[in-house]
CSV table of C-alpha atoms in Angstrom, one decimal:
chain,number,residue,atom,x,y,z
Q,261,MET,CA,241.9,-129.0,-83.7
Q,262,ASN,CA,241.0,-128.7,-80.5
Q,263,ASP,CA,237.5,-129.2,-80.3
Q,264,MET,CA,236.8,-127.7,-77.2
Q,265,GLU,CA,238.4,-124.9,-77.2
Q,266,GLU,CA,236.8,-124.1,-80.7
Q,267,ILE,CA,233.3,-124.0,-78.8
Q,268,PRO,CA,232.0,-121.1,-77.1
Q,269,LYS,CA,231.6,-121.1,-73.7
Q,270,LYS,CA,227.5,-120.2,-74.1
Q,271,VAL,CA,226.9,-123.4,-76.2
Q,272,PRO,CA,226.2,-126.4,-74.6
Q,273,ARG,CA,228.2,-128.8,-75.4
Q,274,LEU,CA,224.8,-131.3,-75.2
Q,275,GLY,CA,222.5,-129.6,-78.1
Q,276,LEU,CA,220.4,-130.7,-81.0
Q,277,ARG,CA,223.2,-130.5,-83.2
Q,278,HIS,CA,224.1,-134.0,-80.8
Q,279,LEU,CA,219.9,-134.8,-80.9
Q,280,GLN,CA,220.5,-134.7,-84.9
Q,281,ALA,CA,223.5,-137.2,-85.1
Q,282,GLY,CA,221.4,-139.9,-83.0
Q,283,LEU,CA,218.5,-139.0,-85.0
Q,284,LEU,CA,221.0,-140.2,-87.4
Q,285,PHE,CA,222.2,-142.8,-85.9
Q,286,TYR,CA,219.4,-144.8,-85.5
Q,287,GLY,CA,217.9,-144.2,-89.0
Q,288,LEU,CA,220.4,-145.2,-90.4
Q,289,ALA,CA,220.4,-148.5,-88.2
Q,290,ALA,CA,217.0,-149.1,-88.9
Q,291,ASN,CA,217.3,-148.8,-92.6
Q,292,THR,CA,220.5,-151.1,-92.8
Q,293,VAL,CA,218.2,-153.9,-90.8
Q,294,LEU,CA,215.4,-153.3,-93.2
Q,295,GLN,CA,218.8,-153.7,-96.1
Q,296,LEU,CA,221.2,-156.7,-94.1
Q,297,ASN,CA,218.1,-158.9,-92.4
Q,298,VAL,CA,217.6,-161.1,-96.1
Q,299,SER,CA,221.1,-162.3,-95.8
Q,300,VAL,CA,219.5,-164.0,-93.1
Q,301,ALA,CA,216.4,-164.5,-94.2
Q,302,VAL,CA,217.2,-167.0,-97.1
Q,303,VAL,CA,219.6,-169.1,-95.3
Q,304,ALA,CA,215.7,-169.5,-92.3
Q,305,MET,CA,213.7,-169.9,-95.5
Q,306,THR,CA,215.5,-172.3,-97.1
Q,307,ASN,CA,216.6,-174.4,-94.3
Q,308,GLU,CA,213.6,-176.5,-92.2
Q,309,THR,CA,215.4,-177.0,-89.3
Q,310,THR,CA,215.5,-173.0,-88.7
Q,311,SER,CA,212.4,-172.5,-86.9
Q,312,ASN,CA,210.2,-173.8,-83.9
Q,313,ASN,CA,207.6,-173.3,-85.6
Q,314,SER,CA,206.0,-175.6,-88.5
Q,315,ASP,CA,203.6,-173.3,-90.0
Q,316,PRO,CA,205.7,-171.2,-92.2
Q,317,PRO,CA,206.5,-173.1,-95.2
Q,318,HIS,CA,210.2,-173.5,-97.1
Q,319,TYR,CA,212.0,-173.2,-100.4
Q,320,ASN,CA,214.3,-175.0,-102.0
Q,321,TRP,CA,215.6,-172.4,-104.3
Q,322,SER,CA,219.0,-172.7,-106.1
Q,323,GLU,CA,222.2,-170.3,-105.6
Q,324,GLU,CA,221.5,-169.1,-108.2
Q,325,LYS,CA,217.9,-167.4,-106.9
Q,326,LYS,CA,219.4,-166.8,-103.8
Q,327,SER,CA,222.2,-164.1,-105.5
Q,328,TYR,CA,218.9,-162.7,-107.5
Q,329,ILE,CA,217.4,-162.1,-104.1
Q,330,LEU,CA,220.4,-160.4,-102.4
Q,331,SER,CA,221.5,-158.0,-105.1
Q,332,SER,CA,217.6,-157.3,-106.2
Q,333,TYR,CA,217.9,-154.2,-103.7
Q,334,TYR,CA,221.3,-153.6,-104.9
Q,335,TRP,CA,220.1,-152.8,-108.3
Q,336,GLY,CA,217.1,-150.1,-106.9
Q,337,CYS,CA,219.5,-148.8,-104.5
Q,338,ALA,CA,221.5,-148.1,-107.3
Q,339,LEU,CA,219.0,-146.6,-109.0
Q,340,ALA,CA,217.9,-144.2,-106.5
Q,341,GLN,CA,221.5,-142.5,-105.1
Q,342,PHE,CA,221.9,-140.1,-107.5
Q,343,PRO,CA,218.7,-138.5,-107.5
Q,344,ALA,CA,218.4,-138.9,-103.6
Q,345,GLY,CA,221.8,-136.7,-103.3
Q,346,TYR,CA,219.1,-133.9,-105.7
Q,347,LEU,CA,215.9,-133.8,-104.1
Q,348,CYS,CA,218.2,-133.7,-100.6
Q,349,LYS,CA,219.4,-130.4,-101.8
Q,350,ARG,CA,215.8,-129.2,-103.2
Q,351,PHE,CA,213.8,-130.3,-100.9
Q,352,GLY,CA,215.9,-131.3,-97.8
Q,353,SER,CA,216.9,-134.8,-95.8
Q,354,LYS,CA,214.3,-134.2,-93.7
Q,355,ALA,CA,211.6,-134.9,-96.3
Q,356,VAL,CA,212.8,-137.2,-98.6
Q,357,LEU,CA,214.7,-139.2,-95.1
Q,358,PHE,CA,211.1,-139.9,-94.2
Q,359,TRP,CA,209.6,-141.0,-96.9
Q,360,GLY,CA,212.1,-143.1,-98.1
Q,361,THR,CA,212.9,-144.7,-94.1
Q,362,LEU,CA,208.5,-144.8,-94.5
Q,363,GLY,CA,208.5,-146.7,-98.2
Q,364,SER,CA,210.6,-149.6,-97.2
Q,365,SER,CA,209.0,-149.9,-93.8
Q,366,LEU,CA,205.9,-150.6,-95.3
Q,367,LEU,CA,207.9,-152.8,-97.9
Q,368,SER,CA,209.2,-155.0,-95.0
Q,369,ALA,CA,206.0,-155.3,-93.6
Q,370,LEU,CA,204.7,-157.0,-97.2
Q,371,THR,CA,207.0,-158.9,-97.7
Q,372,THR,CA,205.8,-162.9,-96.2
Q,373,TYR,CA,202.7,-162.0,-98.0
Q,374,GLY,CA,204.3,-161.4,-101.2
Q,375,VAL,CA,206.7,-164.7,-100.7
Q,376,TYR,CA,203.6,-166.6,-100.3
Q,377,ALA,CA,201.9,-165.1,-103.1
Q,378,ALA,CA,204.6,-165.2,-105.8
Q,379,GLY,CA,207.6,-167.2,-104.3
Q,380,TRP,CA,211.5,-165.3,-105.0
Q,381,LYS,CA,210.2,-163.3,-107.4
Q,382,ALA,CA,208.1,-161.5,-105.5
Q,383,TYR,CA,211.4,-161.6,-102.9
Q,384,CYS,CA,213.2,-159.7,-105.3
Q,385,ALA,CA,210.3,-157.0,-106.1
Q,386,ILE,CA,210.0,-156.0,-103.2
Q,387,CYS,CA,214.0,-155.6,-102.2
Q,388,LEU,CA,214.5,-153.8,-105.5
Q,389,LEU,CA,211.4,-151.4,-104.8
Q,390,GLN,CA,212.8,-151.6,-101.2
Q,391,GLY,CA,216.1,-150.3,-102.9
Q,392,LEU,CA,215.2,-147.9,-105.0
Q,393,CYS,CA,213.1,-146.0,-101.2
Q,394,GLN,CA,217.4,-146.2,-100.3
Q,395,VAL,CA,217.6,-142.7,-99.6
Q,396,THR,CA,220.6,-142.3,-96.6
Q,397,TRP,CA,223.4,-141.6,-97.8
Q,398,PRO,CA,222.7,-138.6,-99.5
Q,399,CYS,CA,220.4,-137.5,-97.2
Q,400,ILE,CA,223.3,-138.3,-93.5
Q,401,HIS,CA,225.8,-136.8,-95.7
Q,402,GLN,CA,223.6,-133.4,-96.5
Q,403,HIS,CA,222.3,-133.1,-93.0
Q,404,LEU,CA,225.6,-133.8,-91.4
Q,405,ALA,CA,226.9,-130.8,-93.4
Q,406,ASN,CA,223.8,-128.2,-92.5
Q,407,TRP,CA,224.3,-129.1,-88.7
Q,408,CYS,CA,227.8,-130.2,-87.8
Q,409,PRO,CA,230.2,-127.3,-86.8
Q,410,THR,CA,233.6,-128.3,-88.3
Q,411,ALA,CA,235.6,-128.3,-84.6
Q,412,GLU,CA,233.3,-131.3,-84.6
Q,413,ARG,CA,232.2,-132.7,-87.6
Q,414,THR,CA,234.6,-135.6,-87.1
Q,415,ARG,CA,233.1,-136.2,-83.5
Q,416,LEU,CA,229.4,-135.9,-84.7
Q,417,GLY,CA,230.2,-137.4,-87.9
Q,418,ALA,CA,231.9,-140.4,-86.9
Q,419,PHE,CA,229.0,-140.8,-84.4
Q,420,ALA,CA,226.4,-140.9,-86.5
Q,421,TYR,CA,228.0,-143.4,-89.1
Q,422,THR,CA,227.9,-145.8,-86.3
Q,423,GLY,CA,224.6,-146.4,-86.3
Q,424,PHE,CA,225.4,-148.7,-90.0
Q,425,ASP,CA,227.3,-151.3,-87.2
Q,426,CYS,CA,224.6,-151.6,-85.1
Q,427,GLY,CA,222.6,-151.6,-87.6
Q,428,ASN,CA,225.0,-154.7,-88.8
Q,429,VAL,CA,224.5,-156.2,-85.5
Q,430,LEU,CA,221.1,-156.8,-85.6
Q,431,ALA,CA,220.0,-158.0,-88.7
Q,432,MET,CA,222.8,-160.4,-88.0
Q,433,TYR,CA,222.3,-161.8,-84.5
Q,434,GLY,CA,218.1,-160.3,-84.3
Q,435,ALA,CA,217.5,-161.7,-87.2
Q,436,GLY,CA,219.2,-165.1,-86.5
Q,437,MET,CA,216.9,-165.8,-83.1
Q,438,ILE,CA,213.6,-164.4,-84.9
Q,439,ALA,CA,214.4,-166.5,-87.3
Q,440,SER,CA,215.5,-170.3,-84.4
Q,441,SER,CA,211.4,-168.5,-82.5
Q,442,SER,CA,208.3,-169.5,-82.5
Q,443,LEU,CA,208.1,-166.2,-85.4
Q,444,GLY,CA,210.6,-167.9,-88.4
Q,445,TRP,CA,211.4,-165.8,-91.1
Q,446,PRO,CA,207.8,-164.0,-91.1
Q,447,GLY,CA,209.1,-162.3,-87.9
Q,448,ILE,CA,212.1,-161.1,-89.2
Q,449,SER,CA,210.5,-158.5,-92.1
Q,450,TYR,CA,208.2,-157.3,-89.8
Q,451,SER,CA,210.2,-156.8,-86.9
Q,452,ALA,CA,212.7,-154.5,-89.2
Q,453,ALA,CA,209.3,-152.4,-90.6
Q,454,GLY,CA,208.3,-151.7,-86.7
Q,455,LEU,CA,212.3,-150.4,-86.1
Q,456,GLY,CA,211.3,-148.7,-89.8
Q,457,LEU,CA,208.3,-147.1,-88.3
Q,458,ILE,CA,208.9,-145.3,-85.3
Q,459,TRP,CA,212.6,-143.6,-86.2
Q,460,CYS,CA,209.8,-141.8,-89.1
Q,461,GLY,CA,207.6,-140.5,-86.2
Q,462,LEU,CA,210.3,-139.5,-83.9
Q,463,TRP,CA,212.3,-137.9,-87.0
Q,464,LEU,CA,208.9,-136.5,-88.4
Q,465,LEU,CA,208.8,-135.0,-84.8
Q,466,LEU,CA,212.3,-133.7,-83.9
Q,467,GLY,CA,214.5,-133.8,-87.5
Q,468,ALA,CA,214.9,-130.5,-89.1
Q,469,ASN,CA,217.3,-129.4,-92.2
Q,470,LYS,CA,218.9,-126.9,-90.0
Q,471,ALA,CA,220.6,-125.0,-87.0
Q,472,SER,CA,218.0,-122.0,-88.6
Q,473,ASP,CA,214.8,-123.9,-89.3
Q,474,ALA,CA,214.7,-126.0,-86.3
Q,475,ARG,CA,211.6,-125.3,-83.1
Q,476,PHE,CA,213.7,-126.7,-80.4
Q,477,ILE,CA,216.8,-124.9,-80.4
Q,478,GLY,CA,218.7,-122.6,-78.2
Q,479,GLU,CA,219.8,-118.9,-79.7
Q,480,ALA,CA,222.9,-119.5,-78.6
Q,481,GLU,CA,223.2,-122.9,-80.1
Q,482,LYS,CA,222.1,-121.1,-83.4
Q,483,ALA,CA,224.5,-118.7,-83.9
Q,484,TYR,CA,227.4,-120.4,-83.3
Q,485,ILE,CA,226.2,-123.4,-85.9
Q,486,VAL,CA,224.5,-121.1,-88.7
Q,487,GLY,CA,228.3,-118.5,-88.3
Q,488,ASP,CA,230.6,-121.4,-88.3
Q,489,ILE,CA,228.9,-122.5,-91.8
Q,490,GLN,CA,228.8,-119.5,-92.8
Q,491,ARG,CA,233.0,-119.0,-92.4
Q,492,SER,CA,233.0,-122.0,-93.6
Q,493,GLU,CA,231.3,-121.5,-97.2
Q,494,ARG,CA,232.4,-117.8,-97.2
Q,495,LYS,CA,229.1,-116.7,-98.9
Q,496,GLU,CA,226.7,-119.3,-99.8
Q,497,PRO,CA,223.6,-117.5,-102.5
Q,498,LYS,CA,220.3,-118.3,-102.2
Q,499,LYS,CA,220.5,-120.6,-105.1
Q,500,MET,CA,223.9,-122.7,-106.0
Q,501,GLU,CA,224.6,-123.8,-109.1
Q,502,ILE,CA,225.4,-127.3,-109.8
Q,503,PRO,CA,229.7,-127.3,-110.7
Q,504,TRP,CA,229.3,-130.6,-112.4
Q,505,LYS,CA,232.3,-130.4,-114.0
Q,506,GLY,CA,234.5,-129.8,-111.5
Q,507,ILE,CA,233.3,-132.7,-109.8
Q,508,PHE,CA,233.8,-134.8,-112.8
Q,509,THR,CA,236.9,-133.3,-113.9
Q,510,SER,CA,238.2,-133.7,-110.5
Q,511,VAL,CA,241.3,-136.3,-109.6
Q,512,PRO,CA,240.2,-136.6,-106.0
Q,513,VAL,CA,236.1,-137.4,-106.1
Q,514,TYR,CA,237.7,-140.5,-108.2
Q,515,ALA,CA,240.4,-141.6,-106.8
Q,516,LEU,CA,237.7,-140.9,-103.3
Q,517,LEU,CA,235.3,-143.4,-105.3
Q,518,CYS,CA,237.4,-146.2,-106.4
Q,519,ALA,CA,238.3,-146.3,-102.3
Q,520,ARG,CA,234.9,-146.6,-101.2
Q,521,CYS,CA,234.0,-148.9,-103.8
Q,522,ALA,CA,236.7,-151.0,-102.7
Q,523,ASP,CA,235.6,-151.0,-99.1
Q,524,SER,CA,232.1,-152.3,-101.0
Q,525,TRP,CA,233.0,-155.1,-102.5
Q,526,GLY,CA,234.9,-156.4,-99.5
Q,527,LEU,CA,232.1,-155.4,-96.7
Q,528,THR,CA,229.7,-156.7,-99.2
Q,529,THR,CA,231.2,-159.7,-99.5
Q,530,MET,CA,231.1,-160.3,-95.6
Q,531,GLN,CA,227.7,-158.5,-95.4
Q,532,THR,CA,225.5,-160.7,-98.1
Q,533,GLU,CA,226.9,-164.3,-98.1
Q,534,LEU,CA,228.9,-165.0,-94.3
Q,535,PRO,CA,225.6,-166.4,-93.1
Q,536,THR,CA,225.8,-167.9,-96.2
Q,537,TYR,CA,229.7,-169.7,-95.6
Q,538,LEU,CA,229.4,-170.5,-92.0
Q,539,SER,CA,226.6,-172.7,-92.8
Q,540,GLY,CA,227.9,-174.1,-95.7
Q,541,VAL,CA,231.3,-174.1,-94.9
Q,542,LEU,CA,231.9,-174.5,-91.0
Q,543,LYS,CA,228.4,-176.2,-90.8
Q,544,LEU,CA,226.6,-173.8,-88.1
Q,545,ASP,CA,223.8,-174.5,-86.8
Q,546,MET,CA,221.2,-171.0,-87.1
Q,547,LYS,CA,221.5,-169.9,-83.9
Q,548,SER,CA,225.2,-170.2,-83.6
Q,549,ASN,CA,225.3,-168.9,-86.9
Q,550,ALA,CA,223.7,-165.9,-85.6
Q,551,VAL,CA,225.9,-164.9,-83.0
Q,552,PHE,CA,229.1,-165.7,-84.9
Q,553,SER,CA,226.8,-163.7,-88.3
Q,554,ALA,CA,227.1,-160.7,-86.0
Q,555,LEU,CA,230.5,-161.1,-83.8
Q,556,PRO,CA,232.3,-158.7,-87.2
Q,557,PHE,CA,229.8,-156.9,-86.9
Q,558,LEU,CA,230.2,-155.9,-83.4
Q,559,LEU,CA,233.6,-156.0,-83.5
Q,560,MET,CA,233.1,-153.0,-86.2
Q,561,TRP,CA,230.7,-151.2,-83.8
Q,562,VAL,CA,232.7,-151.2,-81.3
Q,563,MET,CA,236.3,-150.5,-82.9
Q,564,CYS,CA,234.7,-147.7,-84.8
Q,565,TYR,CA,234.1,-145.8,-81.0
Q,566,VAL,CA,238.1,-147.1,-80.6
Q,567,TYR,CA,239.4,-145.3,-83.9
Q,568,LEU,CA,236.9,-141.8,-83.1
Q,569,ILE,CA,238.6,-141.5,-79.8
Q,570,ILE,CA,242.4,-141.7,-81.3
Q,571,ALA,CA,240.6,-139.9,-84.2
Q,572,ASP,CA,240.2,-137.2,-82.1
Q,573,VAL,CA,243.2,-136.7,-80.4
Q,574,LEU,CA,245.2,-136.5,-82.9
Q,575,LEU,CA,243.6,-133.4,-84.3
Q,576,ARG,CA,243.5,-132.5,-81.3
Q,577,LYS,CA,247.4,-132.8,-80.8
Q,578,LYS,CA,247.8,-131.4,-84.5
Q,579,TRP,CA,250.6,-134.5,-84.7
Q,580,MET,CA,248.1,-135.3,-87.7
Q,581,SER,CA,247.1,-132.9,-91.1
Q,582,LEU,CA,243.3,-134.1,-92.1
Q,583,THR,CA,244.7,-135.6,-95.6
Q,584,THR,CA,247.1,-137.5,-93.3
Q,585,LEU,CA,244.4,-138.9,-91.0
Q,586,ARG,CA,242.3,-139.8,-94.0
Q,587,LYS,CA,244.3,-142.1,-95.8
Q,588,THR,CA,246.0,-144.2,-92.8
Q,589,TYR,CA,242.8,-144.6,-91.4
Q,590,THR,CA,241.7,-146.1,-95.6
Q,591,SER,CA,244.4,-148.2,-95.6
Q,592,ILE,CA,243.4,-149.5,-92.2
Q,593,ALA,CA,240.3,-150.0,-93.3
Q,594,LEU,CA,241.0,-151.6,-96.9
Q,595,TRP,CA,244.9,-152.8,-96.7
Q,596,ALA,CA,244.4,-155.0,-93.4
Q,597,PRO,CA,241.1,-157.2,-93.9
Q,598,ALA,CA,242.9,-156.9,-98.0
Q,599,SER,CA,246.0,-159.5,-95.7
Q,600,ILE,CA,242.7,-161.6,-93.3
Q,601,MET,CA,241.6,-162.1,-96.4
Q,602,LEU,CA,243.9,-163.5,-98.3
Q,603,THR,CA,245.5,-165.7,-94.7
Q,604,LEU,CA,241.2,-167.2,-94.8
Q,605,VAL,CA,242.6,-168.6,-98.2
Q,606,PHE,CA,245.3,-171.0,-96.4
Q,607,VAL,CA,243.2,-172.1,-93.4
Q,608,GLY,CA,241.7,-175.4,-93.6
Q,609,GLU,CA,237.8,-175.9,-92.4
Q,610,GLY,CA,239.0,-178.2,-89.6
Q,611,GLN,CA,240.8,-174.9,-88.1
Q,612,LYS,CA,237.1,-173.8,-87.1
Q,613,THR,CA,238.0,-171.2,-84.0
Q,614,LEU,CA,240.5,-169.5,-86.2
Q,615,VAL,CA,238.6,-169.4,-89.1
Q,616,LEU,CA,236.3,-167.4,-87.0
Q,617,VAL,CA,238.5,-165.1,-85.7
Q,618,LEU,CA,240.4,-164.0,-88.7
Q,619,VAL,CA,236.7,-163.6,-90.2
Q,620,THR,CA,236.0,-161.4,-86.9
Q,621,LEU,CA,238.6,-159.3,-87.7
Q,622,SER,CA,238.4,-158.5,-91.2
Q,623,VAL,CA,235.0,-156.8,-90.4
Q,624,GLY,CA,236.2,-155.4,-87.2
Q,625,VAL,CA,238.9,-153.3,-88.5
Q,626,SER,CA,237.4,-151.7,-91.8
Q,627,SER,CA,235.5,-149.8,-89.8
Q,628,ALA,CA,238.3,-147.2,-89.9
Q,629,ALA,CA,236.3,-146.4,-93.4
Q,630,THR,CA,233.6,-144.3,-91.0
Q,631,ILE,CA,237.0,-141.3,-90.5
Q,632,GLY,CA,239.2,-142.6,-93.7
Q,633,SER,CA,236.9,-142.2,-97.0
Q,634,GLU,CA,233.3,-142.1,-96.0
Q,635,LEU,CA,234.0,-138.3,-94.6
Q,636,ASN,CA,235.7,-137.0,-97.4
Q,637,THR,CA,233.2,-135.9,-99.4
Q,638,ILE,CA,232.6,-133.4,-96.7
Q,639,ASP,CA,236.2,-132.4,-97.0
Q,640,LEU,CA,235.6,-132.5,-100.5
Q,641,SER,CA,232.2,-129.8,-100.6
Q,642,PRO,CA,230.0,-129.2,-97.9
Q,643,ASN,CA,228.0,-127.6,-100.1
Q,644,HIS,CA,227.4,-130.5,-102.6
Q,645,ALA,CA,228.5,-133.5,-99.8
Q,646,GLY,CA,224.5,-134.8,-100.6
Q,647,ILE,CA,225.4,-134.8,-104.8
Q,648,LEU,CA,228.8,-136.6,-104.0
Q,649,ALA,CA,227.0,-138.7,-101.8
Q,650,GLY,CA,224.5,-139.6,-104.2
Q,651,LEU,CA,227.2,-139.7,-106.8
Q,652,MET,CA,229.8,-141.7,-104.7
Q,653,SER,CA,226.2,-144.4,-103.4
Q,654,SER,CA,225.2,-145.2,-106.7
Q,655,PHE,CA,228.9,-147.1,-108.2
Q,656,THR,CA,229.3,-148.3,-104.3
Q,657,ASN,CA,225.5,-149.6,-104.5
Q,658,LEU,CA,226.6,-151.4,-108.2
Q,659,MET,CA,229.1,-152.8,-106.5
Q,660,ALA,CA,227.6,-153.9,-103.6
Q,661,LEU,CA,224.6,-156.0,-106.2
Q,662,LEU,CA,227.8,-157.4,-108.9
Q,663,THR,CA,229.3,-158.5,-105.9
Q,664,PRO,CA,226.5,-161.7,-105.3
Q,665,LEU,CA,225.7,-162.1,-108.8
Q,666,VAL,CA,229.5,-162.5,-108.8
Q,667,VAL,CA,229.6,-165.3,-105.7
Q,668,GLY,CA,226.6,-167.1,-107.4
Q,669,VAL,CA,228.5,-167.7,-110.5
Q,670,LEU,CA,232.0,-169.0,-108.6
Q,671,VAL,CA,229.7,-170.6,-105.5
Q,672,THR,CA,227.5,-173.5,-106.9
Q,673,ASP,CA,228.1,-175.4,-104.1
Q,674,PRO,CA,228.2,-174.2,-100.0
Q,675,SER,CA,230.2,-176.4,-99.1
Q,676,GLN,CA,233.0,-176.0,-100.6
Q,677,ARG,CA,235.9,-174.6,-99.3
Q,678,SER,CA,237.8,-174.3,-102.6
Q,679,GLN,CA,235.3,-172.0,-103.8
Q,680,TRP,CA,235.3,-169.9,-101.5
Q,681,GLN,CA,239.3,-169.1,-101.5
Q,682,VAL,CA,238.4,-168.2,-104.9
Q,683,VAL,CA,235.7,-165.4,-103.5
Q,684,PHE,CA,238.5,-164.1,-100.9
Q,685,SER,CA,240.9,-163.4,-103.0
Q,686,LEU,CA,239.4,-161.6,-105.6
Q,687,ALA,CA,237.8,-159.3,-102.7
Q,688,ALA,CA,241.5,-159.2,-101.6
Q,689,GLY,CA,242.5,-157.8,-104.7
Q,690,VAL,CA,239.4,-154.9,-105.1
Q,691,LEU,CA,240.8,-153.7,-101.5
Q,692,PHE,CA,244.1,-154.3,-102.4
Q,693,ALA,CA,243.7,-151.3,-105.4
Q,694,GLY,CA,241.3,-149.6,-104.5
Q,695,ASN,CA,243.7,-147.7,-101.4
Q,696,VAL,CA,246.8,-148.3,-103.7
Q,697,ILE,CA,244.8,-145.0,-106.0
Q,698,PHE,CA,243.7,-143.4,-102.7
Q,699,LEU,CA,246.8,-143.1,-101.5
Q,700,ILE,CA,248.0,-141.6,-104.4
Q,701,TRP,CA,245.5,-139.3,-105.6
Q,702,GLY,CA,243.0,-138.8,-102.8
Q,703,THR,CA,242.8,-135.4,-99.7
Q,704,ALA,CA,240.7,-133.7,-97.7
Q,705,VAL,CA,241.3,-130.8,-98.7
Q,706,THR,CA,238.0,-128.8,-100.1
Q,707,GLN,CA,238.1,-128.3,-103.9
Q,708,ALA,CA,237.8,-124.6,-105.5
Q,709,TRP,CA,234.5,-125.6,-107.4
Q,710,ASN,CA,232.8,-126.1,-104.1
Q,711,GLU,CA,232.1,-122.4,-104.4
Q,712,SER,CA,230.2,-120.3,-106.2
Q,713,LYS,CA,231.2,-118.3,-108.9
Q,714,GLU,CA,230.8,-115.2,-106.7
Q,715,SER,CA,232.9,-116.2,-104.2
Q,716,ARG,CA,235.1,-117.9,-106.6
Q,717,ARG,CA,235.5,-114.2,-108.4
Q,718,GLU,CA,238.7,-112.6,-108.6
Q,719,LEU,CA,238.2,-109.8,-106.1
Q,720,GLU,CA,237.3,-105.7,-107.5
Q,721,PRO,CA,239.6,-103.6,-107.3
Q,722,GLU,CA,238.1,-101.4,-104.6
Q,723,GLU,CA,238.4,-104.8,-102.9
Q,724,LYS,CA,242.2,-104.4,-103.2
Q,725,PRO,CA,243.7,-102.3,-101.0
Q,726,PHE,CA,246.3,-100.0,-102.9
Q,727,HIS,CA,245.2,-101.5,-106.2
Q,728,ARG,CA,245.4,-98.0,-107.8
Q,729,ALA,CA,248.7,-97.6,-105.7
Q,730,LYS,CA,251.8,-95.9,-107.2
Q,731,LEU,CA,255.3,-95.3,-106.0
Q,732,GLU,CA,256.7,-92.8,-107.7
Q,733,ILE,CA,260.4,-91.6,-107.5
Q,734,GLY,CA,262.1,-88.3,-108.4
Q,735,THR,CA,264.6,-85.7,-107.0
Q,736,ASP,CA,263.4,-83.0,-104.7
Q,737,ASN,CA,262.4,-79.9,-106.6
Q,738,THR,CA,263.8,-77.9,-104.4
Q,739,ASP,CA,268.1,-78.7,-105.1
Q,740,GLY,CA,267.9,-81.6,-106.9
Q,741,ASN,CA,269.9,-83.4,-104.3
Q,742,VAL,CA,267.8,-85.3,-102.0
Q,743,VAL,CA,265.8,-88.7,-103.6
Q,744,GLY,CA,261.9,-87.9,-102.8
Q,745,LEU,CA,259.1,-91.0,-102.7
Q,746,LYS,CA,255.6,-90.7,-103.3
Q,747,LEU,CA,252.8,-93.0,-103.0
Q,748,ASN,CA,249.8,-92.2,-105.0
Q,749,CYS,CA,246.8,-93.7,-104.1
Q,750,THR,CA,243.8,-93.3,-105.1
Q,751,SER,CA,242.4,-96.7,-103.6
Q,752,PRO,CA,243.9,-97.4,-100.2
């Protein structure tokens, strides 16, 4: 597919659709920081050497209590995702994403006071409530489906999703640096809150559910986006029923679910446990921990754009079908980290440089999932992308909340390398199995249940050319020696 050839000449190459993708990028980055800074904060709150400021207290929490804190966010998030997909369809992505981010930001601002008042239990409660406010993924899927023309879907969608990688870098590096500064660990939650509140103001001013609702869009760009989406959907009724039966009996949906859950398990292992692993096994101080915890996600962010450029060329040159592209990238995102994690099992803790390189690569290459599986919900059903994203997120967050709990059981002493070997082996097995299923049953073909019942109905007789046509063969009436053909057609 040649993106540039698909865009009419009068349509601006850089327009409001790109601004919407940029806002989604920032919003996803802010929400990722609100989500992930807890993994660094927990290390800082339980290590008295992490701050130059003696005022913030430090706590002697067990590994079990830490696992409860790290998983609490995902309990709330798992409960919120499926309703979030419905709310997105009902009220639009702008309102749902705004209120969710606002709530999470305000809760982040209250984190310090809650921990001072009630310790780790209050931290768990705040994280759980923040998880309930996490509606980002369903809203982003629906917003992209409403704003991205087919020719630019991969490019704009992948750019928006790289906000997640940017947020990972900010959460790991920024939180570590703040914890090491005079602000101490309380500064982590305040900074995250400020980042989210600034985004809320920009989103309220510039965001719009659809191109037809936007205040600052040009007519040419509006006609291009609306026309393309209407052609893609063929016919969109005012109120489209959600095809629950079609969704829950769709093999490609279950294949995608397996791939997303596997990716979630592997990535969450690194997101939530990497600072603890680097501190416990490699004995890194807080500043070094921040750098080397952020480095894998920085590579992940950079690789997103590398993967995007390659994917753009492959599609433009028609060297790969969209289904082949999705499966190839998903294989890179799941099997490459699985192989690296298995290698980590056999690398000794004395080989610190090699361990850091392998950890960085295992996370960095996994960003292929953005193009491989994350955008697949829009492929399967543009009309119900938000619902599918909510369904996927519910299950992937179940994986994300189970990961810290499982690690909390397997790792009782963070300094014991043998315990981490089990963690990495388990993650590798999950990643391998998830991709096998996606390779067999996954697809990028839009499913029949994406359309309304009216759109799927068989054409009426008057819509079928020559439906009542009848071909008659007989002899000419004059001498009987000539064969005659007669076409009787009442609906030409």
